[in-house]
mmCIF file of C-alpha atoms and ligand atoms in Angstrom:
data_model
loop_
_atom_site.group_PDB
_atom_site.id
_atom_site.type_symbol
_atom_site.label_atom_id
_atom_site.label_comp_id
_atom_site.label_asym_id
_atom_site.label_seq_id
_atom_site.Cartn_x
_atom_site.Cartn_y
_atom_site.Cartn_z
ATOM 1 C CA MET O 22 -18.562 -2.202 12.263
ATOM 2 C CA LYS O 23 -18.114 -2.760 7.898
ATOM 3 C CA LYS O 24 -17.291 -6.143 7.191
ATOM 4 C CA LEU O 25 -16.196 -6.711 3.207
ATOM 5 C CA VAL O 26 -15.607 -10.070 1.887
ATOM 6 C CA VAL O 27 -12.152 -10.515 -0.594
ATOM 7 C CA SER O 28 -13.158 -15.216 -1.944
ATOM 8 C CA LEU O 29 -10.372 -16.699 -3.221
ATOM 9 C CA LYS O 30 -11.948 -19.593 -1.894
ATOM 10 C CA GLU O 31 -9.468 -21.519 0.302
ATOM 11 C CA ARG O 32 -7.832 -18.491 1.020
ATOM 12 C CA SER O 33 -11.525 -16.399 1.742
ATOM 13 C CA TYR O 34 -10.829 -14.010 4.086
ATOM 14 C CA PHE O 35 -12.942 -10.749 5.934
ATOM 15 C CA ILE O 36 -12.050 -6.886 6.286
ATOM 16 C CA VAL O 37 -13.061 -5.579 9.279
ATOM 17 C CA MET O 38 -13.236 -1.835 9.472
ATOM 18 C CA ASP O 39 -14.791 1.051 11.730
ATOM 19 C CA THR O 40 -14.392 -1.462 14.946
ATOM 20 C CA SER O 41 -11.589 -0.509 17.600
ATOM 21 C CA LEU O 42 -8.040 -2.482 19.040
ATOM 22 C CA GLY O 43 -9.249 -3.940 21.890
ATOM 23 C CA GLU O 44 -12.221 -5.744 20.277
ATOM 24 C CA LEU O 45 -9.567 -7.277 17.892
ATOM 25 C CA GLY O 46 -9.310 -10.875 20.687
ATOM 26 C CA LYS O 47 -12.559 -11.060 20.909
ATOM 27 C CA TYR O 48 -13.024 -11.456 17.529
ATOM 28 C CA ILE O 49 -9.723 -14.039 16.855
ATOM 29 C CA ALA O 50 -11.282 -16.315 19.920
ATOM 30 C CA ALA O 51 -14.570 -16.579 18.370
ATOM 31 C CA ALA O 52 -13.615 -16.837 14.603
ATOM 32 C CA GLY O 53 -11.870 -20.011 16.070
ATOM 33 C CA LEU O 54 -8.095 -18.068 14.866
ATOM 34 C CA GLY O 55 -6.104 -19.095 16.757
ATOM 35 C CA LYS O 56 -5.403 -19.592 20.984
ATOM 36 C CA ARG O 57 -2.105 -17.737 20.047
ATOM 37 C CA VAL O 58 -1.051 -15.137 18.551
ATOM 38 C CA PHE O 59 2.975 -13.460 18.203
ATOM 39 C CA ILE O 60 2.621 -9.887 17.368
ATOM 40 C CA VAL O 61 4.962 -8.005 15.357
ATOM 41 C CA THR O 62 4.983 -4.000 15.345
ATOM 42 C CA ASN O 63 7.212 -1.385 15.886
ATOM 43 C CA ALA O 64 8.795 0.982 18.574
ATOM 44 C CA VAL O 65 6.468 3.785 17.295
ATOM 45 C CA VAL O 66 3.242 1.798 17.208
ATOM 46 C CA ALA O 67 3.838 -0.287 19.623
ATOM 47 C CA LYS O 68 3.474 2.928 22.472
ATOM 48 C CA LYS O 69 0.500 3.751 20.797
ATOM 49 C CA TYR O 70 -1.665 0.766 20.062
ATOM 50 C CA LEU O 71 0.277 -2.581 21.385
ATOM 51 C CA SER O 72 -1.777 -2.599 25.205
ATOM 52 C CA VAL O 73 -4.868 -2.026 23.630
ATOM 53 C CA VAL O 74 -4.614 -5.107 21.287
ATOM 54 C CA THR O 75 -2.206 -7.576 24.148
ATOM 55 C CA ALA O 76 -4.861 -6.802 26.654
ATOM 56 C CA GLY O 77 -7.748 -7.452 23.853
ATOM 57 C CA CYS O 78 -6.160 -10.976 23.566
ATOM 58 C CA ARG O 79 -6.115 -12.070 26.988
ATOM 59 C CA ARG O 80 -9.317 -10.895 27.941
ATOM 60 C CA ASN O 81 -10.317 -13.867 25.754
ATOM 61 C CA ALA O 82 -7.411 -16.537 26.931
ATOM 62 C CA ILE O 83 -6.003 -15.867 23.894
ATOM 63 C CA ALA O 84 -1.521 -16.088 25.084
ATOM 64 C CA VAL O 85 1.044 -12.670 23.439
ATOM 65 C CA SER O 86 4.365 -12.723 22.646
ATOM 66 C CA THR O 87 5.362 -9.579 20.650
ATOM 67 C CA VAL O 88 8.385 -8.399 18.799
ATOM 68 C CA ILE O 89 9.533 -4.989 18.666
ATOM 69 C CA LEU O 90 11.575 -3.960 15.612
ATOM 70 C CA PRO O 91 13.154 -1.037 15.035
ATOM 71 C CA ASP O 92 11.021 2.025 12.703
ATOM 72 C CA GLY O 93 11.454 2.871 9.302
ATOM 73 C CA GLU O 94 11.890 0.879 5.799
ATOM 74 C CA LYS O 95 15.958 0.619 6.089
ATOM 75 C CA TYR O 96 14.628 -2.599 9.072
ATOM 76 C CA LYS O 97 12.867 -4.182 6.374
ATOM 77 C CA THR O 98 15.511 -6.206 5.840
ATOM 78 C CA LEU O 99 16.093 -10.332 5.299
ATOM 79 C CA ALA O 100 18.587 -9.372 8.832
ATOM 80 C CA THR O 101 14.713 -8.345 10.254
ATOM 81 C CA VAL O 102 13.322 -11.122 9.102
ATOM 82 C CA GLU O 103 16.322 -13.330 10.901
ATOM 83 C CA LYS O 104 15.919 -11.554 14.093
ATOM 84 C CA LEU O 105 11.923 -12.206 13.517
ATOM 85 C CA TYR O 106 13.023 -16.195 12.809
ATOM 86 C CA ALA O 107 14.848 -16.385 16.228
ATOM 87 C CA ALA O 108 12.936 -14.490 18.530
ATOM 88 C CA ALA O 109 9.799 -16.991 17.206
ATOM 89 C CA LEU O 110 12.033 -20.566 17.771
ATOM 90 C CA LYS O 111 12.763 -18.304 21.784
ATOM 91 C CA ALA O 112 9.046 -18.019 22.214
ATOM 92 C CA GLY O 113 7.693 -21.980 20.985
ATOM 93 C CA VAL O 114 5.678 -20.299 18.396
ATOM 94 C CA ASP O 115 3.876 -23.092 16.904
ATOM 95 C CA ARG O 116 2.402 -24.005 13.456
ATOM 96 C CA SER O 117 -1.321 -23.300 15.245
ATOM 97 C CA THR O 118 0.138 -19.771 16.191
ATOM 98 C CA CYS O 119 -1.480 -16.838 14.458
ATOM 99 C CA VAL O 120 0.962 -13.659 13.285
ATOM 100 C CA VAL O 121 -0.486 -10.130 14.104
ATOM 101 C CA ALA O 122 0.805 -7.296 11.820
ATOM 102 C CA LEU O 123 -0.048 -4.043 13.813
ATOM 103 C CA GLY O 124 1.372 -1.140 12.305
ATOM 104 C CA GLY O 125 2.188 0.020 8.846
ATOM 105 C CA GLY O 126 3.094 -0.754 5.510
ATOM 106 C CA VAL O 127 6.284 -2.009 6.596
ATOM 107 C CA VAL O 128 5.626 -3.525 9.172
ATOM 108 C CA GLY O 129 2.604 -5.701 7.206
ATOM 109 C CA ASP O 130 5.033 -6.656 4.673
ATOM 110 C CA VAL O 131 8.305 -7.795 6.802
ATOM 111 C CA ALA O 132 5.947 -9.505 9.466
ATOM 112 C CA GLY O 133 3.135 -11.271 6.670
ATOM 113 C CA PHE O 134 6.815 -12.239 4.947
ATOM 114 C CA PHE O 135 7.800 -13.852 7.829
ATOM 115 C CA ALA O 136 4.759 -15.360 8.350
ATOM 116 C CA ALA O 137 5.208 -16.718 5.001
ATOM 117 C CA THR O 138 8.324 -18.772 5.535
ATOM 118 C CA TYR O 139 8.451 -19.655 8.948
ATOM 119 C CA LEU O 140 7.761 -23.212 9.805
ATOM 120 C CA ARG O 141 6.473 -23.490 5.844
ATOM 121 C CA GLY O 142 4.338 -20.405 6.559
ATOM 122 C CA LEU O 143 1.685 -19.264 9.413
ATOM 123 C CA SER O 144 -2.013 -17.397 9.824
ATOM 124 C CA CYS O 145 -1.453 -14.535 9.718
ATOM 125 C CA ILE O 146 -3.680 -11.322 10.249
ATOM 126 C CA GLN O 147 -2.700 -8.121 8.855
ATOM 127 C CA VAL O 148 -3.873 -4.983 11.915
ATOM 128 C CA PRO O 149 -3.146 -1.661 9.464
ATOM 129 C CA THR O 150 -2.380 1.208 11.621
ATOM 130 C CA THR O 151 -1.261 3.862 8.346
ATOM 131 C CA LEU O 152 -3.941 5.008 5.616
ATOM 132 C CA LEU O 153 -1.423 3.606 3.104
ATOM 133 C CA ALA O 154 -1.631 0.589 4.460
ATOM 134 C CA MET O 155 -4.817 0.223 5.432
ATOM 135 C CA VAL O 156 -6.003 1.708 1.844
ATOM 136 C CA ASP O 157 -3.754 -0.656 -0.013
ATOM 137 C CA SER O 158 -1.052 -3.115 1.959
ATOM 138 C CA SER O 159 -3.170 -4.872 4.226
ATOM 139 C CA VAL O 160 -4.893 -5.837 1.376
ATOM 140 C CA GLY O 161 -4.446 -8.135 -1.398
ATOM 141 C CA GLY O 162 -1.349 -10.815 0.260
ATOM 142 C CA LYS O 163 1.299 -8.953 -1.002
ATOM 143 C CA THR O 164 4.010 -9.422 1.773
ATOM 144 C CA GLY O 165 8.489 -9.296 1.187
ATOM 145 C CA VAL O 166 11.339 -7.520 2.495
ATOM 146 C CA ASP O 167 13.659 -5.158 0.250
ATOM 147 C CA LEU O 168 17.476 -5.943 -1.049
ATOM 148 C CA PRO O 169 20.380 -3.663 -1.336
ATOM 149 C CA ASP O 170 19.421 -3.245 -4.964
ATOM 150 C CA GLY O 171 15.784 -2.483 -4.807
ATOM 151 C CA LYS O 172 12.804 -2.655 -2.762
ATOM 152 C CA ASN O 173 10.253 -5.264 -2.586
ATOM 153 C CA LEU O 174 12.803 -7.826 -4.667
ATOM 154 C CA VAL O 175 12.013 -10.608 -2.458
ATOM 155 C CA GLY O 176 9.223 -11.849 -1.404
ATOM 156 C CA SER O 177 5.685 -14.380 -1.479
ATOM 157 C CA PHE O 178 1.768 -13.694 -1.663
ATOM 158 C CA HIS O 179 0.623 -14.609 1.108
ATOM 159 C CA GLN O 180 -3.088 -13.929 1.661
ATOM 160 C CA PRO O 181 -3.841 -12.864 5.735
ATOM 161 C CA LYS O 182 -6.713 -15.095 7.857
ATOM 162 C CA LEU O 183 -8.052 -10.697 8.732
ATOM 163 C CA VAL O 184 -7.190 -7.638 8.449
ATOM 164 C CA TRP O 185 -8.853 -5.341 10.764
ATOM 165 C CA ILE O 186 -9.054 -1.856 10.364
ATOM 166 C CA ASP O 187 -9.921 1.156 13.463
ATOM 167 C CA PRO O 188 -9.038 3.995 11.437
ATOM 168 C CA ALA O 189 -9.160 5.923 15.123
ATOM 169 C CA THR O 190 -5.959 5.423 15.058
ATOM 170 C CA LEU O 191 -5.295 7.807 12.024
ATOM 171 C CA VAL O 192 -5.469 10.312 14.712
ATOM 172 C CA THR O 193 -2.305 10.207 15.928
ATOM 173 C CA LEU O 194 -0.712 9.669 12.168
ATOM 174 C CA PRO O 195 1.675 12.781 10.789
ATOM 175 C CA ALA O 196 -0.411 14.929 8.606
ATOM 176 C CA ARG O 197 2.512 14.374 5.899
ATOM 177 C CA GLN O 198 1.425 10.021 6.040
ATOM 178 C CA LEU O 199 -1.926 10.514 6.086
ATOM 179 C CA ARG O 200 -1.499 12.944 2.628
ATOM 180 C CA ASN O 201 1.073 9.897 1.643
ATOM 181 C CA GLY O 202 -1.814 6.969 2.179
ATOM 182 C CA MET O 203 -4.243 9.765 -0.122
ATOM 183 C CA ALA O 204 -1.814 9.321 -3.178
ATOM 184 C CA GLU O 205 -3.373 5.766 -2.755
ATOM 185 C CA VAL O 206 -6.855 6.841 -2.316
ATOM 186 C CA ILE O 207 -6.427 8.905 -5.796
ATOM 187 C CA LYS O 208 -5.231 6.104 -7.913
ATOM 188 C CA TYR O 209 -8.048 3.952 -6.909
ATOM 189 C CA GLY O 210 -10.556 6.898 -8.109
ATOM 190 C CA VAL O 211 -7.650 7.584 -11.400
ATOM 191 C CA ILE O 212 -7.832 3.710 -12.796
ATOM 192 C CA ARG O 213 -11.293 2.444 -11.236
ATOM 193 C CA ASP O 214 -13.903 5.194 -9.033
ATOM 194 C CA THR O 215 -14.484 7.847 -10.408
ATOM 195 C CA ALA O 216 -17.514 9.017 -7.909
ATOM 196 C CA LEU O 217 -14.804 8.600 -5.513
ATOM 197 C CA PHE O 218 -12.941 11.045 -7.634
ATOM 198 C CA GLY O 219 -15.447 13.237 -7.668
ATOM 199 C CA ARG O 220 -16.226 13.369 -4.142
ATOM 200 C CA LEU O 221 -12.334 13.878 -2.953
ATOM 201 C CA GLU O 222 -12.981 16.787 -5.679
ATOM 202 C CA LYS O 223 -15.253 18.606 -2.806
ATOM 203 C CA MET O 224 -13.064 17.797 -0.143
ATOM 204 C CA PHE O 225 -9.945 19.211 -1.348
ATOM 205 C CA PRO O 226 -11.530 22.733 -3.141
ATOM 206 C CA ALA O 227 -9.180 25.158 -4.836
ATOM 207 C CA GLY O 228 -7.541 27.118 -2.385
ATOM 208 C CA GLY O 229 -6.374 24.205 0.284
ATOM 209 C CA MET O 230 -7.442 22.339 2.815
ATOM 210 C CA ASP O 231 -6.018 21.278 5.665
ATOM 211 C CA ILE O 232 -5.657 17.446 5.638
ATOM 212 C CA SER O 233 -6.921 17.080 9.336
ATOM 213 C CA ALA O 234 -10.600 19.081 8.682
ATOM 214 C CA ALA O 235 -11.061 17.646 4.783
ATOM 215 C CA LEU O 236 -10.661 14.074 5.833
ATOM 216 C CA THR O 237 -13.213 13.784 8.488
ATOM 217 C CA SER O 238 -13.711 10.316 10.220
ATOM 218 C CA ALA O 239 -16.714 9.623 8.766
ATOM 219 C CA ARG O 240 -15.598 10.230 5.265
ATOM 220 C CA LEU O 241 -12.435 8.536 6.327
ATOM 221 C CA SER O 242 -14.401 5.064 6.858
ATOM 222 C CA ARG O 243 -16.114 5.593 3.578
ATOM 223 C CA ILE O 244 -12.758 6.118 1.537
ATOM 224 C CA ILE O 245 -10.599 3.638 3.096
ATOM 225 C CA PHE O 246 -13.808 1.078 2.745
ATOM 226 C CA ASP O 247 -14.063 2.742 -1.208
ATOM 227 C CA CYS O 248 -10.549 1.776 -1.906
ATOM 228 C CA CYS O 249 -10.290 -1.996 0.241
ATOM 229 C CA SER O 250 -13.180 -3.285 -2.433
ATOM 230 C CA ILE O 251 -11.904 -1.810 -5.293
ATOM 231 C CA LYS O 252 -8.588 -3.991 -4.493
ATOM 232 C CA ALA O 253 -10.055 -6.647 -3.640
ATOM 233 C CA ARG O 254 -12.446 -7.157 -6.423
ATOM 234 C CA ILE O 255 -9.325 -7.142 -8.425
ATOM 235 C CA VAL O 256 -7.301 -9.464 -5.967
ATOM 236 C CA GLU O 257 -9.922 -11.975 -6.734
ATOM 237 C CA LYS O 258 -9.577 -11.984 -10.144
ATOM 238 C CA ASP O 259 -5.978 -11.834 -10.791
ATOM 239 C CA GLU O 260 -3.981 -13.030 -6.782
ATOM 240 C CA PHE O 261 -1.219 -13.340 -8.759
ATOM 241 C CA GLU O 262 -0.774 -10.574 -10.771
ATOM 242 C CA THR O 263 -1.033 -13.063 -14.310
ATOM 243 C CA LYS O 264 -3.967 -11.916 -15.742
ATOM 244 C CA GLY O 265 -3.346 -8.262 -16.686
ATOM 245 C CA LEU O 266 -5.125 -6.599 -14.519
ATOM 246 C CA ARG O 267 -3.762 -6.157 -11.352
ATOM 247 C CA GLU O 268 -1.417 -4.740 -12.669
ATOM 248 C CA ILE O 269 -4.379 -1.717 -12.974
ATOM 249 C CA LEU O 270 -3.090 -0.964 -8.956
ATOM 250 C CA ASN O 271 0.864 0.367 -10.990
ATOM 251 C CA PHE O 272 -0.722 2.978 -12.253
ATOM 252 C CA GLY O 273 1.721 5.664 -10.898
ATOM 253 C CA HIS O 274 4.226 3.291 -9.623
ATOM 254 C CA THR O 275 6.049 2.438 -12.481
ATOM 255 C CA PHE O 276 7.000 5.884 -12.746
ATOM 256 C CA GLY O 277 7.280 6.345 -8.668
ATOM 257 C CA HIS O 278 9.761 3.803 -8.172
ATOM 258 C CA ALA O 279 12.206 5.577 -10.028
ATOM 259 C CA ILE O 280 12.152 8.430 -8.690
ATOM 260 C CA GLU O 281 12.342 5.926 -5.172
ATOM 261 C CA THR O 282 15.051 4.502 -6.555
ATOM 262 C CA ALA O 283 16.659 8.304 -8.045
ATOM 263 C CA THR O 284 16.567 10.136 -4.989
ATOM 264 C CA GLN O 285 17.961 6.733 -2.784
ATOM 265 C CA TYR O 286 14.647 6.924 -0.624
ATOM 266 C CA ARG O 287 16.050 9.918 0.947
ATOM 267 C CA SER O 288 14.142 12.478 -0.777
ATOM 268 C CA TYR O 289 10.236 11.627 -1.568
ATOM 269 C CA LEU O 290 7.977 9.169 0.578
ATOM 270 C CA HIS O 291 6.621 6.288 -1.095
ATOM 271 C CA GLY O 292 2.886 7.843 -1.599
ATOM 272 C CA GLU O 293 4.499 11.228 -2.928
ATOM 273 C CA ALA O 294 6.718 9.308 -5.805
ATOM 274 C CA VAL O 295 3.658 7.955 -6.474
ATOM 275 C CA ALA O 296 2.033 10.875 -6.933
ATOM 276 C CA LEU O 297 3.924 12.380 -9.053
ATOM 277 C CA GLY O 298 4.595 9.492 -10.915
ATOM 278 C CA MET O 299 0.627 9.594 -11.234
ATOM 279 C CA ALA O 300 0.796 13.010 -12.260
ATOM 280 C CA MET O 301 3.722 12.481 -14.774
ATOM 281 C CA ALA O 302 1.565 9.554 -16.271
ATOM 282 C CA ALA O 303 -1.424 11.912 -16.529
ATOM 283 C CA ARG O 304 0.795 14.100 -19.063
ATOM 284 C CA CYS O 305 2.174 11.618 -20.599
ATOM 285 C CA ALA O 306 -1.512 10.244 -21.733
ATOM 286 C CA MET O 307 -2.894 13.363 -22.518
ATOM 287 C CA LYS O 308 0.905 14.134 -25.227
ATOM 288 C CA MET O 309 -0.300 10.849 -26.287
ATOM 289 C CA GLY O 310 -3.884 11.854 -27.240
ATOM 290 C CA ILE O 311 -5.222 9.488 -25.006
ATOM 291 C CA LEU O 312 -6.248 11.487 -22.106
ATOM 292 C CA ALA O 313 -8.684 15.007 -22.262
ATOM 293 C CA PRO O 314 -6.859 17.899 -21.759
ATOM 294 C CA ALA O 315 -9.387 18.942 -18.883
ATOM 295 C CA ALA O 316 -8.924 15.481 -17.465
ATOM 296 C CA ALA O 317 -5.054 15.598 -16.935
ATOM 297 C CA ARG O 318 -5.704 18.739 -14.908
ATOM 298 C CA ARG O 319 -8.119 17.211 -13.238
ATOM 299 C CA ILE O 320 -6.383 14.676 -11.737
ATOM 300 C CA GLN O 321 -3.082 17.028 -11.165
ATOM 301 C CA GLN O 322 -4.975 19.298 -9.593
ATOM 302 C CA LEU O 323 -6.823 16.368 -7.518
ATOM 303 C CA ILE O 324 -2.657 15.550 -6.225
ATOM 304 C CA GLU O 325 -1.837 19.311 -5.668
ATOM 305 C CA ARG O 326 -4.898 19.833 -3.226
ATOM 306 C CA VAL O 327 -4.392 17.656 -1.357
ATOM 307 C CA GLY O 328 -0.976 18.194 -1.038
ATOM 308 C CA LEU O 329 0.934 16.419 -3.139
ATOM 309 C CA PRO O 330 3.506 17.026 -5.787
ATOM 310 C CA ILE O 331 3.149 16.603 -9.256
ATOM 311 C CA VAL O 332 6.262 17.945 -11.035
ATOM 312 C CA PRO O 333 9.912 15.703 -9.628
ATOM 313 C CA VAL O 334 12.661 18.219 -9.355
ATOM 314 C CA GLY O 335 16.449 17.541 -9.337
ATOM 315 C CA ARG O 336 18.797 17.035 -12.040
ATOM 316 C CA MET O 337 18.323 13.130 -10.786
ATOM 317 C CA LEU O 338 14.950 13.401 -11.614
ATOM 318 C CA SER O 339 15.114 14.328 -15.319
ATOM 319 C CA PRO O 340 13.330 11.849 -18.481
ATOM 320 C CA LEU O 341 16.628 10.476 -18.984
ATOM 321 C CA ILE O 342 16.987 8.890 -15.935
ATOM 322 C CA ILE O 343 14.098 8.345 -15.622
ATOM 323 C CA ALA O 344 13.141 5.961 -18.675
ATOM 324 C CA GLY O 345 17.034 4.640 -17.529
ATOM 325 C CA LEU O 346 16.499 3.402 -14.256
ATOM 326 C CA MET O 347 12.312 2.368 -15.135
ATOM 327 C CA ARG O 348 13.577 -0.048 -17.184
ATOM 328 C CA ARG O 349 15.523 -1.668 -14.016
ATOM 329 C CA ASP O 350 11.583 -2.158 -12.209
ATOM 330 C CA LYS O 351 10.934 -5.535 -11.950
ATOM 331 C CA LYS O 352 7.836 -5.528 -13.709
ATOM 332 C CA VAL O 353 9.707 -4.722 -17.223
ATOM 333 C CA LYS O 354 8.865 -7.119 -19.728
ATOM 334 C CA GLU O 355 10.812 -9.090 -22.789
ATOM 335 C CA GLY O 356 12.596 -5.770 -22.908
ATOM 336 C CA SER O 357 9.625 -3.267 -22.999
ATOM 337 C CA VAL O 358 8.454 -0.977 -20.068
ATOM 338 C CA ARG O 359 5.220 -0.416 -19.942
ATOM 339 C CA LEU O 360 3.117 1.931 -17.843
ATOM 340 C CA ILE O 361 -0.138 2.154 -16.156
ATOM 341 C CA LEU O 362 -2.017 5.004 -18.233
ATOM 342 C CA PRO O 363 -5.068 6.923 -17.492
ATOM 343 C CA THR O 364 -8.135 6.798 -20.686
ATOM 344 C CA GLY O 365 -10.103 9.081 -18.597
ATOM 345 C CA ILE O 366 -11.283 9.612 -14.886
ATOM 346 C CA GLY O 367 -12.014 5.776 -13.762
ATOM 347 C CA SER O 368 -10.438 4.429 -16.509
ATOM 348 C CA VAL O 369 -6.305 2.966 -17.649
ATOM 349 C CA LYS O 370 -4.944 1.143 -19.378
ATOM 350 C CA ALA O 371 -1.906 -1.080 -20.261
ATOM 351 C CA ILE O 372 1.225 0.361 -22.620
ATOM 352 C CA SER O 373 4.268 -1.270 -24.399
ATOM 353 C CA PHE O 374 7.255 0.525 -24.932
ATOM 354 C CA LYS O 375 9.886 -0.923 -26.329
ATOM 355 C CA SER O 376 12.136 1.902 -26.631
ATOM 356 C CA ASP O 377 13.003 5.137 -24.656
ATOM 357 C CA THR O 378 13.611 8.045 -26.504
ATOM 358 C CA GLU O 379 9.540 8.035 -26.278
ATOM 359 C CA ILE O 380 9.118 8.604 -22.592
ATOM 360 C CA ILE O 381 11.671 9.792 -22.786
ATOM 361 C CA ASN O 382 9.563 12.123 -25.018
ATOM 362 C CA LEU O 383 6.901 11.749 -23.718
ATOM 363 C CA CYS O 384 7.761 12.679 -19.942
ATOM 364 C CA SER O 385 10.374 16.318 -21.400
ATOM 365 C CA GLY O 386 7.849 19.177 -20.619
ATOM 366 C CA GLY O 387 6.050 20.867 -17.462
ATOM 367 C CA GLU O 388 3.302 20.762 -16.352
ATOM 368 C CA ALA O 389 -0.363 20.322 -18.831
HETATM 369 N N1 LIG J 24 2.378 -4.912 0.188
HETATM 370 C C1 LIG J 24 1.727 -4.738 -0.317
HETATM 371 O O1 LIG J 24 0.527 -4.849 -1.391
HETATM 372 C C2 LIG J 24 2.227 -3.162 -0.752
HETATM 373 C C3 LIG J 24 1.450 -1.758 -0.955
HETATM 374 C C4 LIG J 24 1.456 -1.046 -0.691
HETATM 375 C C5 LIG J 24 3.262 -0.012 0.267
HETATM 376 N N2 LIG J 24 4.005 -1.675 0.723
HETATM 377 C C6 LIG J 24 4.860 -1.411 1.428
HETATM 378 O O2 LIG J 24 4.524 -0.177 2.241
HETATM 379 C C7 LIG J 24 5.338 0.474 3.076
HETATM 380 C C8 LIG J 24 5.150 2.242 3.135
HETATM 381 O O3 LIG J 24 4.267 1.424 4.191
HETATM 382 P P1 LIG J 24 3.093 3.422 5.252
HETATM 383 O O4 LIG J 24 3.864 4.366 4.095
HETATM 384 O O5 LIG J 24 2.623 2.993 5.930
HETATM 385 O O6 LIG J 24 4.908 2.773 5.780
HETATM 386 P P2 LIG J 24 5.373 2.944 7.293
HETATM 387 O O7 LIG J 24 5.047 1.420 7.648
HETATM 388 O O8 LIG J 24 6.590 3.391 7.557
HETATM 389 O O9 LIG J 24 4.525 3.555 7.926
HETATM 390 C C9 LIG J 24 5.048 5.406 8.686
HETATM 391 C C10 LIG J 24 5.010 5.861 9.771
HETATM 392 O O10 LIG J 24 4.604 5.718 10.561
HETATM 393 C C11 LIG J 24 4.314 4.643 11.357
HETATM 394 N N3 LIG J 24 3.330 5.148 11.859
HETATM 395 C C12 LIG J 24 2.024 3.964 12.678
HETATM 396 N N4 LIG J 24 0.811 3.704 12.156
HETATM 397 C C13 LIG J 24 0.949 4.781 13.104
HETATM 398 C C14 LIG J 24 -0.438 5.556 13.549
HETATM 399 N N5 LIG J 24 -1.437 5.540 13.466
HETATM 400 N N6 LIG J 24 0.027 6.971 14.810
HETATM 401 C C15 LIG J 24 1.675 7.374 13.806
HETATM 402 N N7 LIG J 24 2.273 6.992 14.089
HETATM 403 C C16 LIG J 24 2.079 5.670 13.344
HETATM 404 C C17 LIG J 24 5.092 4.279 11.083
HETATM 405 O O11 LIG J 24 5.835 4.043 12.691
HETATM 406 C C18 LIG J 24 6.245 5.297 10.509
HETATM 407 O O12 LIG J 24 7.092 5.883 11.186
HETATM 408 C C19 LIG J 24 6.541 0.140 1.685
HETATM 409 O O13 LIG J 24 7.774 -0.905 2.127
HETATM 410 C C20 LIG J 24 5.601 0.096 0.827
HETATM 411 O O14 LIG J 24 6.696 -1.075 -0.406
HETATM 412 C C21 LIG J 24 3.317 -2.619 0.433
HETATM 413 ZN ZN1 LIG J 25 1.921 2.382 -3.906
#
């Protein structure tokens, strides 16, 4: 078992990793996190992992009620949160009940938002079961749901009381979802960790490598630990994204969100869109002269070797459309589009663009 702390004064918590789902109940009991849990999960994850969590809780005299949501981002809505309120009312959830979010980022975001708002706030434990959720969405306290007009438009900061990571759950995760999470892993390498980036280059040599063979369980554990450490240190310094640090986690995301919107979330998974966004950001940075061509090439090569896309394909993804959509991103400040651009492997810089023309010119042309 490995432990990391996220230090946020009275909101501090542990990320416990390299552990098993069956042990969670014992930990909850020992840490005094609640005598009763309200487990929120989805149909896919429930089939594989709900019974082991439930049994572990009951063995430790913790009362359990569960809600199984349908699978998919399209259920990350206020309507689902309302269903959770109704289920909680029926189950007699009270302020001493702890919400357990068991699943990927969708379950984590919805259950986290439910926990943030029901009875003015309940404790929440994040139990991520996708790589993306383990390295990113379960840590940092961002919770929320989508509106028809855009993703994550309603939400709240609500730090969990505990993040419980059992990397063995990744064994059942489809390869495409593993690659999806790897996009966020590459992100951490580029924004903060040259050594992590170098290790990933060795794991995914030229010529291609099967993702499950490249990501042995020992390597995955170390990757998850490193990424959670980076995210924890950033969140500690800028919990509410007001100090200009947490925004570096958006590397690849302003482009990525525009790509997701342009393709109506149908063509690319989130990580795939972020991969495209990181490659585009690298090419822009190179054109601006702030990133060496060799570094831009390394970023794009690694993304490709992991099996993620680097050049958007399709009429809806022209630079003109992407630039227009980026202006609608919720991170636009005072009319300027702010992009996080790499200045090396391990460092990034936020740059504001007032005019779309500049972005369109930078985004035009293909791979470097
Ligand atoms: N809150 C944050 O800080 C933050 C950060 C990044 C992303 N997000 C959000 O996270 C969501 C994406 O999360 P995701 O990529 O985990 O997607 P997801 O939750 O939809 O999970 C992907 C798929 O994998 C399945 N699954 C989950 N665990 C499994 C397992 N162990 N074995 C087999 N199948 C499994 C799910 O049922 C789903 O079909 C988006 O809504 C995004 O906005 C939030
Ligand atoms: Zn992301």
